[in-house]
Coordinates of C-alpha atoms in Angstrom, one line a residue:
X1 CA -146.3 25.2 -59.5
X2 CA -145.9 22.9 -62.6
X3 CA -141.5 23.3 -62.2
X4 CA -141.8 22.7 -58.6
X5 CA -143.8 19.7 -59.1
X6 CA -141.7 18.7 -62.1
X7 CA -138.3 19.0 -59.7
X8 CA -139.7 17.2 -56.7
X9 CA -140.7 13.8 -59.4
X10 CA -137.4 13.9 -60.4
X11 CA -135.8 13.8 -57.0
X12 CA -137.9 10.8 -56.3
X13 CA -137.7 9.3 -59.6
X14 CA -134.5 9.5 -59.9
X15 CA -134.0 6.9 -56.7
X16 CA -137.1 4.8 -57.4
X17 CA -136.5 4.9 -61.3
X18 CA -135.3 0.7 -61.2
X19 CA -138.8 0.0 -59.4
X20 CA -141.0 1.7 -61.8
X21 CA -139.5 0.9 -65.1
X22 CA -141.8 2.7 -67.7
X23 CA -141.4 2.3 -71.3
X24 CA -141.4 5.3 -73.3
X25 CA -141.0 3.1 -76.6
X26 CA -138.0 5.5 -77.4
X27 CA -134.8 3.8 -78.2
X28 CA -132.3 5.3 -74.9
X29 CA -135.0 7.4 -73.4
X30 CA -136.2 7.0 -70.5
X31 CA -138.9 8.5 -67.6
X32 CA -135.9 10.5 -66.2
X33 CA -135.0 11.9 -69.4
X34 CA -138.6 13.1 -70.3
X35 CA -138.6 14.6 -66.7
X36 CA -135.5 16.3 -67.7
X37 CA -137.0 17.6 -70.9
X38 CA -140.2 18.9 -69.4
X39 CA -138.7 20.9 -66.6
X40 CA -136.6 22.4 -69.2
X41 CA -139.6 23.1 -71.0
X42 CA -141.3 24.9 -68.0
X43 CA -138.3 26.8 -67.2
X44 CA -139.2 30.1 -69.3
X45 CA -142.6 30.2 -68.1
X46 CA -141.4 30.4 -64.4
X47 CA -140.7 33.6 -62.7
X48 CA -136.9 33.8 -61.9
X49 CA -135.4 32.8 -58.1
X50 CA -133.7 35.7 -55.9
X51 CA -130.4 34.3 -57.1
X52 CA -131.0 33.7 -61.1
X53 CA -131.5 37.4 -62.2
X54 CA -129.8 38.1 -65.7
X55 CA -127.2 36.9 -66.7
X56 CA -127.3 33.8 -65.3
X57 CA -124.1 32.5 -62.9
X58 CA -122.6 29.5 -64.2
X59 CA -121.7 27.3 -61.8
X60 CA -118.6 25.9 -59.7
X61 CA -118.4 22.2 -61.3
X62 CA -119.1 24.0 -65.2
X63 CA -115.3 23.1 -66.6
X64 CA -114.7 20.1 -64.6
X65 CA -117.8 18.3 -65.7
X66 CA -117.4 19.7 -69.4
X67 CA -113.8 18.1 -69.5
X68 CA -115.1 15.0 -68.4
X69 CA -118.1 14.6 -71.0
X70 CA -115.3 15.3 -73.7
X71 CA -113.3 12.5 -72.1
X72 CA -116.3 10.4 -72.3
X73 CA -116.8 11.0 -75.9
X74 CA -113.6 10.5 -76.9
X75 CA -114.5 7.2 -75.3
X76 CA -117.3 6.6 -77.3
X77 CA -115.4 7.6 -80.6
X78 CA -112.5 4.8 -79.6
X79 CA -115.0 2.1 -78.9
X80 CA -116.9 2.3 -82.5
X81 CA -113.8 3.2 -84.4
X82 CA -111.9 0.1 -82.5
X83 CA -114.4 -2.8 -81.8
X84 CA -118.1 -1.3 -83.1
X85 CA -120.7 -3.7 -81.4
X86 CA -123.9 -2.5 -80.6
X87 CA -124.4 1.3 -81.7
X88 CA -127.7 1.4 -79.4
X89 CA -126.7 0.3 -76.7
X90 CA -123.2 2.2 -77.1
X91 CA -125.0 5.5 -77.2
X92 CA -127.7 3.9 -74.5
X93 CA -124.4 4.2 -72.1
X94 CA -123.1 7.1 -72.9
X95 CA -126.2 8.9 -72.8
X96 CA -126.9 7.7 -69.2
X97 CA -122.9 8.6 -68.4
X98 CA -123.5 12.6 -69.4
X99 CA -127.4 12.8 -68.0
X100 CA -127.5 12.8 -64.2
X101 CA -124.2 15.0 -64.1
X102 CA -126.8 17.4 -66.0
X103 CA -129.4 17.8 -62.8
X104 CA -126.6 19.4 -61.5
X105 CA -126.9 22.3 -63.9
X106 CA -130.9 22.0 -63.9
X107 CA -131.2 22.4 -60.3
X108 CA -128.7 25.3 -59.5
X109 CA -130.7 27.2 -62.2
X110 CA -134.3 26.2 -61.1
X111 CA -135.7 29.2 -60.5
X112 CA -136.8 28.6 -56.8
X113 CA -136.1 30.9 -54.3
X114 CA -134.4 30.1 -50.3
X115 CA -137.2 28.4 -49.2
X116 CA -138.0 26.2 -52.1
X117 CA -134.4 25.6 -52.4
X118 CA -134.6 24.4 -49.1
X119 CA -137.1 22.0 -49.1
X120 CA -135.5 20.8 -52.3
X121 CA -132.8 19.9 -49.8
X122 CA -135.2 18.2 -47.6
X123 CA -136.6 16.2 -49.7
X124 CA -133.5 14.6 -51.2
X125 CA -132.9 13.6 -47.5
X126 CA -136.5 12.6 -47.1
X127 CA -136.3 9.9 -50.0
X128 CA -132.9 8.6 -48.4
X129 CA -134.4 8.3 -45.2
X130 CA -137.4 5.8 -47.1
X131 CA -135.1 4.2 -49.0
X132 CA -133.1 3.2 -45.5
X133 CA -136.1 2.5 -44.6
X134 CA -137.2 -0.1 -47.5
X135 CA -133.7 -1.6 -47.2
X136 CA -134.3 -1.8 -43.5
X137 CA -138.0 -3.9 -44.0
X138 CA -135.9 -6.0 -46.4
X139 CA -133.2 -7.1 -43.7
X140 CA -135.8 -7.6 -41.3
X141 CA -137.7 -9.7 -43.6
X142 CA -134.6 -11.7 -43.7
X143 CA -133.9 -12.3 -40.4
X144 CA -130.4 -12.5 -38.8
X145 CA -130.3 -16.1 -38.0
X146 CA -127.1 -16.9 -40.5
X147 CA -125.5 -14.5 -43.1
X148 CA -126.5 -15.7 -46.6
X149 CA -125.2 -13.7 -49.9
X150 CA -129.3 -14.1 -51.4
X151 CA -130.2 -12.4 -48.2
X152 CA -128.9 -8.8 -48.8
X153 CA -131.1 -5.9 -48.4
X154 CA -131.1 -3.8 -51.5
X155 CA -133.5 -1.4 -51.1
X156 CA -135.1 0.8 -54.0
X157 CA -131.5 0.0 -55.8
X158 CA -132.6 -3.1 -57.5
X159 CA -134.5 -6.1 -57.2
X160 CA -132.5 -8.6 -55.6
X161 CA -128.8 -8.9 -53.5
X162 CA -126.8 -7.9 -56.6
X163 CA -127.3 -4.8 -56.0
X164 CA -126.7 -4.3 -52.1
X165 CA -123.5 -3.0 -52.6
X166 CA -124.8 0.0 -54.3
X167 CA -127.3 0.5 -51.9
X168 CA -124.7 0.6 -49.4
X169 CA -122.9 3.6 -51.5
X170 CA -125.8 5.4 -51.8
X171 CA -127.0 5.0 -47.7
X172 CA -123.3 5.9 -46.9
X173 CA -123.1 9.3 -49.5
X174 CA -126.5 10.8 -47.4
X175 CA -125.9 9.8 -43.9
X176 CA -123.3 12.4 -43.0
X177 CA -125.9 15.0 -43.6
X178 CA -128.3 13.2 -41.4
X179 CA -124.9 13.1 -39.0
X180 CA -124.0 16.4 -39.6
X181 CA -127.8 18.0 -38.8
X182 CA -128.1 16.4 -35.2
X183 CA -124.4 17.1 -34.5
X184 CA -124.3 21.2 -35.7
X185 CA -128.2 22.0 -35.5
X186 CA -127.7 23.8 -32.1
X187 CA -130.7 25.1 -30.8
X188 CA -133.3 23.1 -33.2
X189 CA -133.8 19.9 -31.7
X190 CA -137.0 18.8 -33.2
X191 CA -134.9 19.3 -36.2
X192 CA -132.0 17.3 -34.6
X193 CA -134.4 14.5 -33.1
X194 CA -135.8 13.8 -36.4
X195 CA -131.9 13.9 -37.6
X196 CA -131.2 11.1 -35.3
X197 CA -133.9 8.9 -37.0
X198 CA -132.8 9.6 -40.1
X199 CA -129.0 8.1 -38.6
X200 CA -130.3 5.0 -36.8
X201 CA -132.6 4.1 -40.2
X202 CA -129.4 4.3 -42.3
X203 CA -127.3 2.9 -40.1
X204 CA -129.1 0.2 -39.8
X205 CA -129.5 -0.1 -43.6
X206 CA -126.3 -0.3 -44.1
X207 CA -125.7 -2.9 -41.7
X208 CA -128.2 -5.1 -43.7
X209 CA -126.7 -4.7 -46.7
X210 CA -124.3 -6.4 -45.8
X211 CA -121.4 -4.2 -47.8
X212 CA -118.1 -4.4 -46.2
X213 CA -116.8 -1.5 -47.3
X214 CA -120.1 0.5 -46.7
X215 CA -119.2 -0.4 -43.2
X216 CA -115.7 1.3 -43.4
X217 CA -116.7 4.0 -45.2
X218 CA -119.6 4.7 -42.4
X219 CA -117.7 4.9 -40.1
X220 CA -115.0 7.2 -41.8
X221 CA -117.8 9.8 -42.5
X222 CA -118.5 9.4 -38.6
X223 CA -115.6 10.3 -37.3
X224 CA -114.8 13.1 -39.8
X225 CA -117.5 14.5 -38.6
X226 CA -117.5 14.1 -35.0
X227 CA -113.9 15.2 -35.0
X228 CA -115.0 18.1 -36.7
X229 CA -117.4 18.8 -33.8
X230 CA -115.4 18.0 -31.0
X231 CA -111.9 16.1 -30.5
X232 CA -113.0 14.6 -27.4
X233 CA -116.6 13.8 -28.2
X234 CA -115.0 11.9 -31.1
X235 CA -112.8 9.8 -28.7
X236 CA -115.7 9.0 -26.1
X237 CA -118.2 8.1 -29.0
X238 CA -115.4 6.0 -30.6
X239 CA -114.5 4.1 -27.6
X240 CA -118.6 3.7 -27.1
X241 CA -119.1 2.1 -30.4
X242 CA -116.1 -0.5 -30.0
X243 CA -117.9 -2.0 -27.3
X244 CA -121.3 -1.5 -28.8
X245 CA -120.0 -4.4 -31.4
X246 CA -120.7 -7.0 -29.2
X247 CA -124.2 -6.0 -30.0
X248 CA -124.2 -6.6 -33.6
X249 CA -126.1 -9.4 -35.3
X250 CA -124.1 -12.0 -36.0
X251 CA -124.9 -12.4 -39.6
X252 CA -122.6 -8.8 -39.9
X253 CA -119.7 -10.2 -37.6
X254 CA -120.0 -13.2 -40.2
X255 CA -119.7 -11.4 -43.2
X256 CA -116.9 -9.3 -42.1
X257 CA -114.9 -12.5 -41.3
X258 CA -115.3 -13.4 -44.4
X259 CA -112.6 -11.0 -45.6
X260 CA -109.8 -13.4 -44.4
X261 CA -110.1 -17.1 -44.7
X262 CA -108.1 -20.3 -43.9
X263 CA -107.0 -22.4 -46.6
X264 CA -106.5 -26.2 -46.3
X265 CA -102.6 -25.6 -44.6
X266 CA -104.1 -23.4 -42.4
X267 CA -102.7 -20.6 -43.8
X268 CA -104.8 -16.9 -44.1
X269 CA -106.1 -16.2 -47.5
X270 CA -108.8 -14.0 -48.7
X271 CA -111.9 -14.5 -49.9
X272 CA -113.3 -15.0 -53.5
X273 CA -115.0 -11.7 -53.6
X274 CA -111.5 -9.4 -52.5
X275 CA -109.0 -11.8 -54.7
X276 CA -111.3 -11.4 -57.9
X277 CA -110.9 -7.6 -57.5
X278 CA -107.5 -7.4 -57.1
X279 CA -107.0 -10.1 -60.6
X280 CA -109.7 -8.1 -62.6
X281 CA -107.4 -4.7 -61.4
X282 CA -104.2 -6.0 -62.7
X283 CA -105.7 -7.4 -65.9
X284 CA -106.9 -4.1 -66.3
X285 CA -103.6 -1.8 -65.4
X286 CA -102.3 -4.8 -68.3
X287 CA -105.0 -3.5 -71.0
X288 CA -104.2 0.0 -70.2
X289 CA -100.4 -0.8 -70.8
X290 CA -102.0 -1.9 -73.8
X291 CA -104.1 0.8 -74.7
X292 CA -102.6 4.3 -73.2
X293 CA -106.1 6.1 -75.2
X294 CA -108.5 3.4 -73.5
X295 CA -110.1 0.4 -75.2
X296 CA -113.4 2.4 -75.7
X297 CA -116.6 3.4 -73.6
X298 CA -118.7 0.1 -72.6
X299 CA -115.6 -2.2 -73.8
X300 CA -114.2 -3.5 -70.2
X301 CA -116.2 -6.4 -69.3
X302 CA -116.4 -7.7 -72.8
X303 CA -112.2 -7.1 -73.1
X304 CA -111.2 -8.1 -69.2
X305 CA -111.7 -11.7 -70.3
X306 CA -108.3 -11.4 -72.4
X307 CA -106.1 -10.4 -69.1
X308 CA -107.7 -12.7 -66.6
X309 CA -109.6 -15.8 -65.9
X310 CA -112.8 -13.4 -65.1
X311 CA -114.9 -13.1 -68.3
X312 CA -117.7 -10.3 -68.9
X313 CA -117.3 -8.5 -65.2
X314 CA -117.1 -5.1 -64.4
X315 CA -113.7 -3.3 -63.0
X316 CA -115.1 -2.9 -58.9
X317 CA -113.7 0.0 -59.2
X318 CA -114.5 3.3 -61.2
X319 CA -111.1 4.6 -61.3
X320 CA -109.6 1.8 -62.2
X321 CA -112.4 1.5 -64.8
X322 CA -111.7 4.8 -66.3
X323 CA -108.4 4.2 -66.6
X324 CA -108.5 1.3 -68.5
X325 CA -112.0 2.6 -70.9
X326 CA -111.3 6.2 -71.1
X327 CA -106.9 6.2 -71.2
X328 CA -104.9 8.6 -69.0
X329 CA -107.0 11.6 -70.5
X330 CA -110.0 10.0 -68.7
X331 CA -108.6 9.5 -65.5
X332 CA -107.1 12.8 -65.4
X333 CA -110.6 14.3 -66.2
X334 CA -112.5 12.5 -63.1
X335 CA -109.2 13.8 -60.9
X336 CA -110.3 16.9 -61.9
X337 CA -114.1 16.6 -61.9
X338 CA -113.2 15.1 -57.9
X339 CA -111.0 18.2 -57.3
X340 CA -113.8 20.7 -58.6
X341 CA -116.4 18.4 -56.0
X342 CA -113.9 19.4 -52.6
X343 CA -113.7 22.9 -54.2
X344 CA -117.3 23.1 -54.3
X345 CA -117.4 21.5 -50.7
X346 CA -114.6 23.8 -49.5
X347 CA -116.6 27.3 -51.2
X348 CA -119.7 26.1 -49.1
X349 CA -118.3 25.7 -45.9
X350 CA -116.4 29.8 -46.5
X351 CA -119.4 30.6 -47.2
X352 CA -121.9 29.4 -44.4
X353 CA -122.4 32.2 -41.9
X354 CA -120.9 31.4 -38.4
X355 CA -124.6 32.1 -36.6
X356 CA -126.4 29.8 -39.3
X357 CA -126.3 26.4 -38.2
X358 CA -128.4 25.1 -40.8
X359 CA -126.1 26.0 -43.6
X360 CA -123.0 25.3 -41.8
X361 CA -124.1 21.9 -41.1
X362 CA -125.5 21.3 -44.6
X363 CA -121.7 22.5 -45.9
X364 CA -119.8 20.5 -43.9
X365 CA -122.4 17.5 -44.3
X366 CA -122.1 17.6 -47.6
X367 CA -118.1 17.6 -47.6
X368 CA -118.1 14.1 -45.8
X369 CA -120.5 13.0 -48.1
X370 CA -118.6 14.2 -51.0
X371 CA -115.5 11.8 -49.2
X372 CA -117.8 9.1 -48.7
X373 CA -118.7 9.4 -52.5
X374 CA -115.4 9.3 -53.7
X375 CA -114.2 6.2 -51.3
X376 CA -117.6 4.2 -52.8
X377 CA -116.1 4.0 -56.0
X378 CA -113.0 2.2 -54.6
X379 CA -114.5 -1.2 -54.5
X380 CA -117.0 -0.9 -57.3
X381 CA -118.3 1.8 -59.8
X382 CA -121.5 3.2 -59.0
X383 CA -120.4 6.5 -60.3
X384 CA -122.2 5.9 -63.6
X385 CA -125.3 4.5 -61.9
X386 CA -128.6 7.2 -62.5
X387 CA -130.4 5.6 -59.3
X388 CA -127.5 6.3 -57.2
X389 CA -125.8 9.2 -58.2
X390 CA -128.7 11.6 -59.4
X391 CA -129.8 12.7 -56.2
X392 CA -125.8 13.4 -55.5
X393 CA -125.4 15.7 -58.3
X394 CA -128.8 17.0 -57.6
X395 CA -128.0 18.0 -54.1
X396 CA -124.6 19.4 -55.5
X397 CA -126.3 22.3 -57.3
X398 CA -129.1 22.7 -54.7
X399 CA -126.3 23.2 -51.8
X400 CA -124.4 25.9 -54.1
X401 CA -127.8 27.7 -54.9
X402 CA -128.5 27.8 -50.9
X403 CA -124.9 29.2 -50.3
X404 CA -125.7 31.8 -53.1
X405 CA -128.6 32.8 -51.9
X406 CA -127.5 32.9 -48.3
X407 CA -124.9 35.2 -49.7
X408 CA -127.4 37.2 -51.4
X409 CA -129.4 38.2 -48.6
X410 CA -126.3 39.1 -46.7
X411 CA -125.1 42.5 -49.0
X412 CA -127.3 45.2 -48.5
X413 CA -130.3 46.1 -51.0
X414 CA -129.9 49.1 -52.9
X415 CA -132.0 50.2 -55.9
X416 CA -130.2 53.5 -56.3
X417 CA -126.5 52.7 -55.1
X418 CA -124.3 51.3 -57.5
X419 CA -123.2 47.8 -55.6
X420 CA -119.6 46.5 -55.2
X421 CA -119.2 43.9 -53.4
X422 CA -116.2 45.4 -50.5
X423 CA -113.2 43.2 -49.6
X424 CA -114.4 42.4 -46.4
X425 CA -117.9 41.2 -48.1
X426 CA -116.5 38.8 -50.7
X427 CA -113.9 37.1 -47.7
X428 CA -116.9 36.8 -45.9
X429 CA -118.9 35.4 -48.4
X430 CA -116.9 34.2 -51.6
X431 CA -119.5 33.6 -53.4
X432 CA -120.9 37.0 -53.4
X433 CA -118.1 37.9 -55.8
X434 CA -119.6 35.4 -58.2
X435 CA -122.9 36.4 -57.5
X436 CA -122.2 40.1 -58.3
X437 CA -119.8 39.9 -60.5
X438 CA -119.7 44.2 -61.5
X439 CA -122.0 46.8 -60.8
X440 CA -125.6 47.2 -61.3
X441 CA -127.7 50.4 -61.6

């Protein structure tokens, strides 16, 4: 009782960490990390899942994410050794860059069985859907009689419009797997009612965010999935929402308009925001050139100043970021930590039974959001950011935990019978070969 209470305060914490900023009077600990510690603590006096029996299974993203913490303190070793600044803080940031991958591991090994695992699952959809709901008071509290920049819904993400764009990330990651339950939950439709809510309270959080490319990125996740579903649902639903703009406030028509601009000749420029981005990218391609190994962990927005007229701003995009902190060694790490995340997506949707619609839409939710994920960090670099990317790498090893125990209950029990799994079992289910990996007595 004590780990499943544990497991469910970090879920929520983990969102509404920025909102409830506790001091632990430890210098780069924070309430999450405690939270960590404790459930960690509680693990050996918890009786093991139906999927953790000796010896443990390591999981899919195991390599991947190991490369990429070495990357990262390779980072951290090329920062002191080239421009040593504030050791704290240094280790503050790296610390926070290797935690939340962590839950990953925490939460594929948590010792609960299906049906915990499950409403683990719900509730990491439960706290998006208040979140879109906060952000969606916030935009209403607003109003929609003129777009203003101070007038962007956040939600739990931080405490004013600085931070809508991340909010828009993190809304965009979950709603394919609010999309992907009313669109594959045949048969349920309580469950794909309250699916539906869950889509129109995002949506509409997004839209008050005001994030352009949380707009794009929405509606790539929507019509992966619906042409996933159906071609020709796809193309009706596509045509509907074209005309539904029309309907849109007009403070979100503004803000998209803002993209492109006129300039004094009349010609079309772009706006402040898109040409900064695209300056603070080539000044940072220029300090790579400069750098091949990276210019350190936490050293870009001190350094960017010296290849453009932007001083002490962050890359807007994580992989451009990388790049230009962490070297080529870096970026090829991510490539491969992003490779390992479709790999993981891919092994869950082989492994959802056909007449299990629950799981198969759960899989193939959580592919789109894995997509969306990956296009967020385009345009900025929320990848590093605990409040939204913990519940990410949270539902990453609950998802694969599901899948294995789904597996699981699919091979026959035997306490006799030695237990292969057959050809046909492990095509079926690939991750039953992982799961029962030899023979057992």
């Amino acid at each position: 009782m004590v780990l499943r209470l544990l497991l469910y305060l970090q879920i929520v914490y983990t969102v509404y960490q920025i909102h409830f900023p506790l001091d632990t009077h430890i210098p780069a600990v924070n309430v999450s990390n405690l939270l960590f510690a404790a459930t960690l603590l509680a693990l050996p006096f918890t009786a093991r899942g139906d999927v953790d029996g000796p010896p443990a299974q390591p999981g899919l993203l195991r390599w991947p994410l190991l490369g990429y913490f070495i990357a990262l303190t390779l980072a951290l070793v090329i920062a002191q050794l080239r421009t040593p600044r504030d050791l704290v803080g240094d280790i503050t940031y790296y610390k926070n860059a290797l935690f939340y991958p962590l839950l990953y591991f925490m939460y594929l090994h948590c010792r609960q069985d299906r049906a915990g695992t499950r409403l683990m699952i719900i509730l990491v959809m439960a706290v998006a859907f208040v979140a879109g709901l906060q952000a969606m008071r916030q935009g209403l509290d607003y109003g929609f009689s003129g777009f203003a920049e101070n007038h962007r819904a956040a939600g739990p993400f931080g405490r004013d419009y600085r931070d809508a764009n991340r909010a828009g990330v993190y809304f965009v990651m979950f709603l394919p797997l609010f999309i992907a339950a009313a669109l594959f939950f045949r048969g349920r439709w309580r469950w794909r009612g309250a699916a539906l809510v869950g889509v129109a309270v995002l949506g509409f959080a997004i839209l008050v965010t005001y994030s352009r490319q949380s707009y794009f990125i929405a509606l790539l996740g929507l019509g992966l999935l619906l042409l996933r579903r159906n071609l020709v649902l796809a193309v009706v639903l596509g045509f509907a929402l074209m005309s539904m703009t029309a309907y849109l406030p007009d403070t979100v028509t503004q803000r998209v308009q803002e993209t492109q601009q006129r300039d004094a000749a009349g010609g079309e420029q772009v706006d402040e925001s898109t040409s900064s981005r695209w300056e603070i990218w080539d000044g940072a391609l220029a300090m790579w050139r400069d750098h091949p190994f990276g210019i350190g962990l936490n050293r870009f927005p001190q350094t960017i100043g010296d290849y453009s007229r932007y001083q002490n701003k962050d890359a807007h995009n994580y992989y451009v970021l990388t790049l230009a902190e962490t070297g080529l060694q870096g970026f090829a790490a991510l490539a491969l930590l992003l490779v390992a995340l479709f790999r993981l997506a891919g092994r869950l949707r082989l492994a959802a039974p056909a007449n299990d619609p629950e799981a198969r839409a759960l899989a193939i939710g959580f592919t789109v959001c894995t997509v969306c994920m990956a296009c967020g960090n385009f345009y900025g670099s929320p990848f590093l950011n605990g409040a939204v990317m913990g519940d990410y790498w949270i539902l990453c090893g609950l998802l694969e935990r599901y899948l294995r125990q789904i597996a699981t209950a699919a091979v026959p029990a035997a306490t006799t019978e030695l237990i292969v799994p057959t050809p046909a079992l492990t095509q079926r289910f690939p991750l039953a070969a992982r799961i029962l990996p030899g023979r057992r007595a």
